[in-house]
Amino acid sequence: MLYKVYQIFVLIPVVILTSMWAGTTMAVMCSISHHPDWWSSFASKWWARIILAAALIRVEVKGREHIVKGETYIFAANHQGAFDIFLVCGYLGVKFRWMMKRALEKVPFLGWGCKHAGYVFVDNRNPGAVRRTYRQAEQILLSGMSLAMFPEGSRSSTGEMQPFRKGAFALAEEMKMPVVPMTINGSYYILPKGKKIRFIKRHKLSLTIHKPIFFEDGEALREECYRSILSALEK
């Protein structure tokens, strides 16, 4: 009960204020600065870390040694809940851009900031929109910036992994780009998927970064990435 009261009077105001700050900072500084990638990374990192700290959530990260500084990757993670985004933004430790649902573009402040920062809003409305999304992702990778995505496409309703969609792995195949699987544990217990507004529960979050995978065949890459993430997923 005390933690619920804390959420109302402390956590929710912190989320609102930091989201306004991060979205505005990204939108303004990415528009006028000569270093938009730095500002995007800075704002999203501290937005996520402040919210997790305010939520009193403990975080554990394993496998950062598998990431080589300066390399370009496609990061692929399982999607257990809303707190996955805070975990990856705050603790992955590299600059990247998200591939995210188009609906998130309408989120006040954050959607505005992500748009100016050059994040990819996945548009599946028609074949032409899909091709534009694909080409935008290609241009980001060609510029040397990594991409992060959830190949399940949406949050799991049960905490267990859903089948992976093909898009990310077809992109990796075409671009000859390594994929870094990442296993997220704990997010489902904090705030599971659902339409009802509910209080969060305290639970440790963990991010396991696996070794990069490189296959020339996209289908084999998808299967290996799934197995790698599943190997560290807690039942």
mmCIF file of C-alpha atoms in Angstrom:
data_model
loop_
_atom_site.group_PDB
_atom_site.id
_atom_site.type_symbol
_atom_site.label_atom_id
_atom_site.label_comp_id
_atom_site.label_asym_id
_atom_site.label_seq_id
_atom_site.Cartn_x
_atom_site.Cartn_y
_atom_site.Cartn_z
ATOM 1 C CA MET A 1 0.000 0.000 0.000
ATOM 2 C CA LEU A 2 2.820 2.394 0.898
ATOM 3 C CA TYR A 3 4.479 1.790 -2.493
ATOM 4 C CA LYS A 4 1.190 2.632 -4.254
ATOM 5 C CA VAL A 5 0.964 5.937 -2.393
ATOM 6 C CA TYR A 6 4.615 6.587 -3.293
ATOM 7 C CA GLN A 7 3.816 6.023 -6.969
ATOM 8 C CA ILE A 8 0.980 8.554 -6.912
ATOM 9 C CA PHE A 9 2.866 11.354 -5.175
ATOM 10 C CA VAL A 10 6.465 10.729 -6.293
ATOM 11 C CA LEU A 11 6.873 8.349 -9.227
ATOM 12 C CA ILE A 12 4.108 9.670 -11.506
ATOM 13 C CA PRO A 13 5.249 13.323 -11.201
ATOM 14 C CA VAL A 14 8.845 12.207 -11.863
ATOM 15 C CA VAL A 15 7.768 10.298 -14.999
ATOM 16 C CA ILE A 16 5.795 13.262 -16.320
ATOM 17 C CA LEU A 17 8.499 15.863 -15.651
ATOM 18 C CA THR A 18 11.425 13.782 -16.939
ATOM 19 C CA SER A 19 9.456 12.836 -20.060
ATOM 20 C CA MET A 20 8.733 16.489 -20.772
ATOM 21 C CA TRP A 21 12.417 17.343 -20.237
ATOM 22 C CA ALA A 22 13.757 14.471 -22.358
ATOM 23 C CA GLY A 23 11.328 14.987 -25.241
ATOM 24 C CA THR A 24 11.923 18.736 -25.367
ATOM 25 C CA THR A 25 15.704 18.348 -25.077
ATOM 26 C CA MET A 26 15.821 15.818 -27.915
ATOM 27 C CA ALA A 27 13.554 17.855 -30.162
ATOM 28 C CA VAL A 28 15.378 21.157 -29.674
ATOM 29 C CA MET A 29 18.980 20.014 -29.451
ATOM 30 C CA CYS A 30 18.731 17.450 -32.251
ATOM 31 C CA SER A 31 17.410 20.257 -34.469
ATOM 32 C CA ILE A 32 20.075 22.869 -33.718
ATOM 33 C CA SER A 33 23.140 20.961 -32.506
ATOM 34 C CA HIS A 34 25.999 19.629 -34.610
ATOM 35 C CA HIS A 35 25.966 16.515 -32.376
ATOM 36 C CA PRO A 36 22.346 15.290 -32.420
ATOM 37 C CA ASP A 37 23.312 11.669 -31.686
ATOM 38 C CA TRP A 38 25.016 12.722 -28.452
ATOM 39 C CA TRP A 39 21.998 14.711 -27.288
ATOM 40 C CA SER A 40 19.596 11.904 -28.184
ATOM 41 C CA SER A 41 21.662 9.368 -26.265
ATOM 42 C CA PHE A 42 22.170 11.699 -23.291
ATOM 43 C CA ALA A 43 18.497 12.601 -22.906
ATOM 44 C CA SER A 44 17.110 9.084 -23.366
ATOM 45 C CA LYS A 45 19.715 7.547 -21.042
ATOM 46 C CA TRP A 46 19.023 9.872 -18.119
ATOM 47 C CA TRP A 47 15.262 9.878 -18.732
ATOM 48 C CA ALA A 48 15.307 6.102 -18.316
ATOM 49 C CA ARG A 49 17.737 5.974 -15.393
ATOM 50 C CA ILE A 50 15.912 8.641 -13.394
ATOM 51 C CA ILE A 51 12.572 6.859 -13.834
ATOM 52 C CA LEU A 52 13.997 3.470 -12.826
ATOM 53 C CA ALA A 53 15.691 5.025 -9.799
ATOM 54 C CA ALA A 54 12.461 6.784 -8.819
ATOM 55 C CA ALA A 55 10.597 3.486 -9.183
ATOM 56 C CA LEU A 56 13.134 1.888 -6.807
ATOM 57 C CA ILE A 57 13.877 -0.803 -9.414
ATOM 58 C CA ARG A 58 17.186 -2.652 -9.135
ATOM 59 C CA VAL A 59 19.009 -3.263 -12.446
ATOM 60 C CA GLU A 60 21.558 -5.898 -13.431
ATOM 61 C CA VAL A 61 23.449 -5.939 -16.756
ATOM 62 C CA LYS A 62 25.577 -8.789 -18.080
ATOM 63 C CA GLY A 63 27.595 -9.152 -21.278
ATOM 64 C CA ARG A 64 28.614 -5.593 -22.131
ATOM 65 C CA GLU A 65 32.044 -6.994 -23.025
ATOM 66 C CA HIS A 66 30.464 -8.503 -26.164
ATOM 67 C CA ILE A 67 29.928 -5.044 -27.656
ATOM 68 C CA VAL A 68 32.893 -3.531 -29.510
ATOM 69 C CA LYS A 69 33.039 0.248 -29.297
ATOM 70 C CA GLY A 70 32.584 1.888 -32.689
ATOM 71 C CA GLU A 71 30.919 -1.126 -34.333
ATOM 72 C CA THR A 72 27.422 -0.927 -35.792
ATOM 73 C CA TYR A 73 24.855 -3.506 -34.681
ATOM 74 C CA ILE A 74 21.205 -4.428 -34.829
ATOM 75 C CA PHE A 75 20.133 -5.071 -31.236
ATOM 76 C CA ALA A 76 17.196 -7.459 -30.844
ATOM 77 C CA ALA A 77 15.480 -8.077 -27.492
ATOM 78 C CA ASN A 78 12.454 -9.925 -26.197
ATOM 79 C CA HIS A 79 9.556 -7.669 -25.181
ATOM 80 C CA GLN A 80 8.057 -8.446 -21.773
ATOM 81 C CA GLY A 81 6.611 -5.095 -20.775
ATOM 82 C CA ALA A 82 6.781 -1.315 -20.843
ATOM 83 C CA PHE A 83 9.862 -1.192 -18.602
ATOM 84 C CA ASP A 84 11.946 -2.911 -21.319
ATOM 85 C CA ILE A 85 12.377 0.509 -22.916
ATOM 86 C CA PHE A 86 13.752 2.103 -19.736
ATOM 87 C CA LEU A 87 16.156 -0.804 -19.256
ATOM 88 C CA VAL A 88 17.614 -0.698 -22.778
ATOM 89 C CA CYS A 89 17.731 3.120 -23.014
ATOM 90 C CA GLY A 90 19.324 3.507 -19.620
ATOM 91 C CA TYR A 91 21.757 0.626 -19.482
ATOM 92 C CA LEU A 92 22.754 -0.697 -22.909
ATOM 93 C CA GLY A 93 25.673 1.720 -22.873
ATOM 94 C CA VAL A 94 25.949 2.541 -26.594
ATOM 95 C CA LYS A 95 24.397 5.109 -28.899
ATOM 96 C CA PHE A 96 21.534 3.721 -30.969
ATOM 97 C CA ARG A 97 18.181 4.562 -32.456
ATOM 98 C CA TRP A 98 14.959 2.680 -31.896
ATOM 99 C CA MET A 99 12.707 1.057 -34.432
ATOM 100 C CA MET A 100 9.357 1.629 -32.751
ATOM 101 C CA LYS A 101 5.607 1.490 -33.327
ATOM 102 C CA ARG A 102 4.182 4.353 -35.375
ATOM 103 C CA ALA A 103 1.574 5.011 -32.655
ATOM 104 C CA LEU A 104 4.359 6.137 -30.281
ATOM 105 C CA GLU A 105 4.981 9.147 -32.505
ATOM 106 C CA LYS A 106 1.829 10.673 -30.982
ATOM 107 C CA VAL A 107 3.014 10.398 -27.358
ATOM 108 C CA PRO A 108 3.280 13.971 -25.980
ATOM 109 C CA PHE A 109 6.843 15.324 -25.770
ATOM 110 C CA LEU A 110 8.560 11.920 -26.176
ATOM 111 C CA GLY A 111 7.089 11.224 -29.603
ATOM 112 C CA TRP A 112 8.056 14.713 -30.724
ATOM 113 C CA GLY A 113 11.591 14.227 -29.408
ATOM 114 C CA CYS A 114 12.025 10.781 -30.966
ATOM 115 C CA LYS A 115 10.891 12.102 -34.345
ATOM 116 C CA HIS A 116 13.480 14.907 -34.299
ATOM 117 C CA ALA A 117 16.141 12.453 -33.105
ATOM 118 C CA GLY A 118 15.604 10.329 -36.222
ATOM 119 C CA TYR A 119 14.072 7.240 -34.630
ATOM 120 C CA VAL A 120 12.345 4.875 -37.062
ATOM 121 C CA PHE A 121 8.569 4.680 -36.694
ATOM 122 C CA VAL A 122 7.513 1.389 -38.264
ATOM 123 C CA ASP A 123 4.687 1.977 -40.726
ATOM 124 C CA ASN A 124 2.845 -1.142 -41.909
ATOM 125 C CA ARG A 125 -0.182 0.569 -43.453
ATOM 126 C CA ASN A 126 0.734 -0.336 -47.036
ATOM 127 C CA PRO A 127 3.664 -1.757 -49.058
ATOM 128 C CA GLY A 128 4.978 1.697 -49.915
ATOM 129 C CA ALA A 129 5.077 2.713 -46.256
ATOM 130 C CA VAL A 130 6.889 -0.510 -45.367
ATOM 131 C CA ARG A 131 9.524 0.184 -48.014
ATOM 132 C CA ARG A 132 10.051 3.731 -46.712
ATOM 133 C CA THR A 133 10.500 2.402 -43.171
ATOM 134 C CA TYR A 134 12.987 -0.177 -44.438
ATOM 135 C CA ARG A 135 15.020 2.403 -46.367
ATOM 136 C CA GLN A 136 15.129 4.762 -43.382
ATOM 137 C CA ALA A 137 16.532 1.940 -41.245
ATOM 138 C CA GLU A 138 19.121 1.204 -43.936
ATOM 139 C CA GLN A 139 20.280 4.820 -44.002
ATOM 140 C CA ILE A 140 20.731 4.862 -40.225
ATOM 141 C CA LEU A 141 22.876 1.723 -40.330
ATOM 142 C CA LEU A 142 24.910 3.066 -43.247
ATOM 143 C CA SER A 143 25.637 6.203 -41.208
ATOM 144 C CA GLY A 144 27.272 4.015 -38.548
ATOM 145 C CA MET A 145 24.468 4.251 -35.984
ATOM 146 C CA SER A 146 23.135 1.055 -34.414
ATOM 147 C CA LEU A 147 19.448 0.154 -34.287
ATOM 148 C CA ALA A 148 17.463 -1.486 -31.478
ATOM 149 C CA MET A 149 14.149 -3.288 -31.874
ATOM 150 C CA PHE A 150 11.767 -5.867 -30.474
ATOM 151 C CA PRO A 151 11.370 -8.530 -33.197
ATOM 152 C CA GLU A 152 8.215 -9.904 -31.529
ATOM 153 C CA GLY A 153 6.519 -6.690 -32.633
ATOM 154 C CA SER A 154 4.575 -6.168 -29.402
ATOM 155 C CA ARG A 155 4.720 -6.950 -25.709
ATOM 156 C CA SER A 156 4.093 -10.518 -24.593
ATOM 157 C CA SER A 157 0.800 -11.115 -22.768
ATOM 158 C CA THR A 158 2.269 -14.013 -20.776
ATOM 159 C CA GLY A 159 5.936 -13.125 -20.321
ATOM 160 C CA GLU A 160 6.913 -15.910 -22.726
ATOM 161 C CA MET A 161 8.454 -15.074 -26.087
ATOM 162 C CA GLN A 162 6.285 -14.783 -29.160
ATOM 163 C CA PRO A 163 7.507 -15.738 -32.654
ATOM 164 C CA PHE A 164 9.934 -13.278 -34.219
ATOM 165 C CA ARG A 165 8.978 -11.299 -37.299
ATOM 166 C CA LYS A 166 11.267 -11.460 -40.314
ATOM 167 C CA GLY A 167 11.895 -7.759 -40.999
ATOM 168 C CA ALA A 168 14.876 -7.131 -38.730
ATOM 169 C CA PHE A 169 16.696 -10.227 -39.929
ATOM 170 C CA ALA A 170 16.034 -9.537 -43.604
ATOM 171 C CA LEU A 171 17.555 -6.104 -42.981
ATOM 172 C CA ALA A 172 20.591 -7.667 -41.289
ATOM 173 C CA GLU A 173 20.998 -10.093 -44.191
ATOM 174 C CA GLU A 174 20.854 -7.337 -46.796
ATOM 175 C CA MET A 175 23.161 -4.976 -44.878
ATOM 176 C CA LYS A 176 25.627 -7.736 -43.856
ATOM 177 C CA MET A 177 25.129 -6.525 -40.292
ATOM 178 C CA PRO A 178 25.630 -8.515 -37.050
ATOM 179 C CA VAL A 179 22.662 -8.944 -34.720
ATOM 180 C CA VAL A 180 23.148 -8.738 -30.953
ATOM 181 C CA PRO A 181 20.506 -10.750 -29.063
ATOM 182 C CA MET A 182 19.489 -9.357 -25.667
ATOM 183 C CA THR A 183 17.460 -11.142 -23.011
ATOM 184 C CA ILE A 184 15.261 -9.065 -20.712
ATOM 185 C CA ASN A 185 13.982 -10.546 -17.459
ATOM 186 C CA GLY A 186 11.692 -9.035 -14.838
ATOM 187 C CA SER A 187 9.784 -6.461 -16.859
ATOM 188 C CA TYR A 188 6.675 -8.643 -17.116
ATOM 189 C CA TYR A 189 6.316 -8.711 -13.335
ATOM 190 C CA ILE A 190 6.672 -4.928 -12.991
ATOM 191 C CA LEU A 191 4.000 -3.896 -15.484
ATOM 192 C CA PRO A 192 2.492 -6.610 -17.720
ATOM 193 C CA LYS A 193 0.642 -5.845 -20.907
ATOM 194 C CA GLY A 194 -2.927 -4.709 -20.413
ATOM 195 C CA LYS A 195 -5.380 -1.933 -21.209
ATOM 196 C CA LYS A 196 -6.180 -1.091 -17.583
ATOM 197 C CA ILE A 197 -4.226 1.571 -15.728
ATOM 198 C CA ARG A 198 -2.527 -0.206 -12.857
ATOM 199 C CA PHE A 199 0.159 0.248 -10.241
ATOM 200 C CA ILE A 200 3.583 -1.217 -10.875
ATOM 201 C CA LYS A 201 5.233 -3.845 -8.702
ATOM 202 C CA ARG A 202 8.856 -3.797 -7.621
ATOM 203 C CA HIS A 203 10.982 -6.489 -9.251
ATOM 204 C CA LYS A 204 14.607 -6.691 -10.356
ATOM 205 C CA LEU A 205 15.272 -5.966 -14.031
ATOM 206 C CA SER A 206 18.084 -7.764 -15.824
ATOM 207 C CA LEU A 207 19.589 -7.321 -19.279
ATOM 208 C CA THR A 208 21.793 -10.070 -20.729
ATOM 209 C CA ILE A 209 23.733 -9.014 -23.827
ATOM 210 C CA HIS A 210 24.763 -12.034 -25.895
ATOM 211 C CA LYS A 211 27.564 -12.380 -28.412
ATOM 212 C CA PRO A 212 26.878 -10.839 -31.841
ATOM 213 C CA ILE A 213 25.543 -13.257 -34.450
ATOM 214 C CA PHE A 214 26.418 -12.999 -38.117
ATOM 215 C CA PHE A 215 24.839 -15.250 -40.745
ATOM 216 C CA GLU A 216 24.356 -14.525 -44.420
ATOM 217 C CA ASP A 217 20.938 -16.209 -44.309
ATOM 218 C CA GLY A 218 18.217 -14.149 -42.607
ATOM 219 C CA GLU A 219 16.076 -17.127 -41.623
ATOM 220 C CA ALA A 220 18.985 -18.898 -39.926
ATOM 221 C CA LEU A 221 19.831 -15.614 -38.202
ATOM 222 C CA ARG A 222 16.289 -15.284 -36.883
ATOM 223 C CA GLU A 223 16.284 -18.831 -35.492
ATOM 224 C CA GLU A 224 19.682 -18.474 -33.824
ATOM 225 C CA CYS A 225 18.752 -15.118 -32.307
ATOM 226 C CA TYR A 226 15.566 -16.636 -30.862
ATOM 227 C CA ARG A 227 17.511 -19.537 -29.318
ATOM 228 C CA SER A 228 20.125 -17.193 -27.886
ATOM 229 C CA ILE A 229 17.562 -14.949 -26.168
ATOM 230 C CA LEU A 230 15.590 -17.961 -24.931
ATOM 231 C CA SER A 231 18.721 -19.475 -23.356
ATOM 232 C CA ALA A 232 18.817 -16.742 -20.687
ATOM 233 C CA LEU A 233 15.066 -16.213 -20.275
ATOM 234 C CA GLU A 234 13.810 -17.041 -16.802
ATOM 235 C CA LYS A 235 10.754 -19.282 -16.667
#
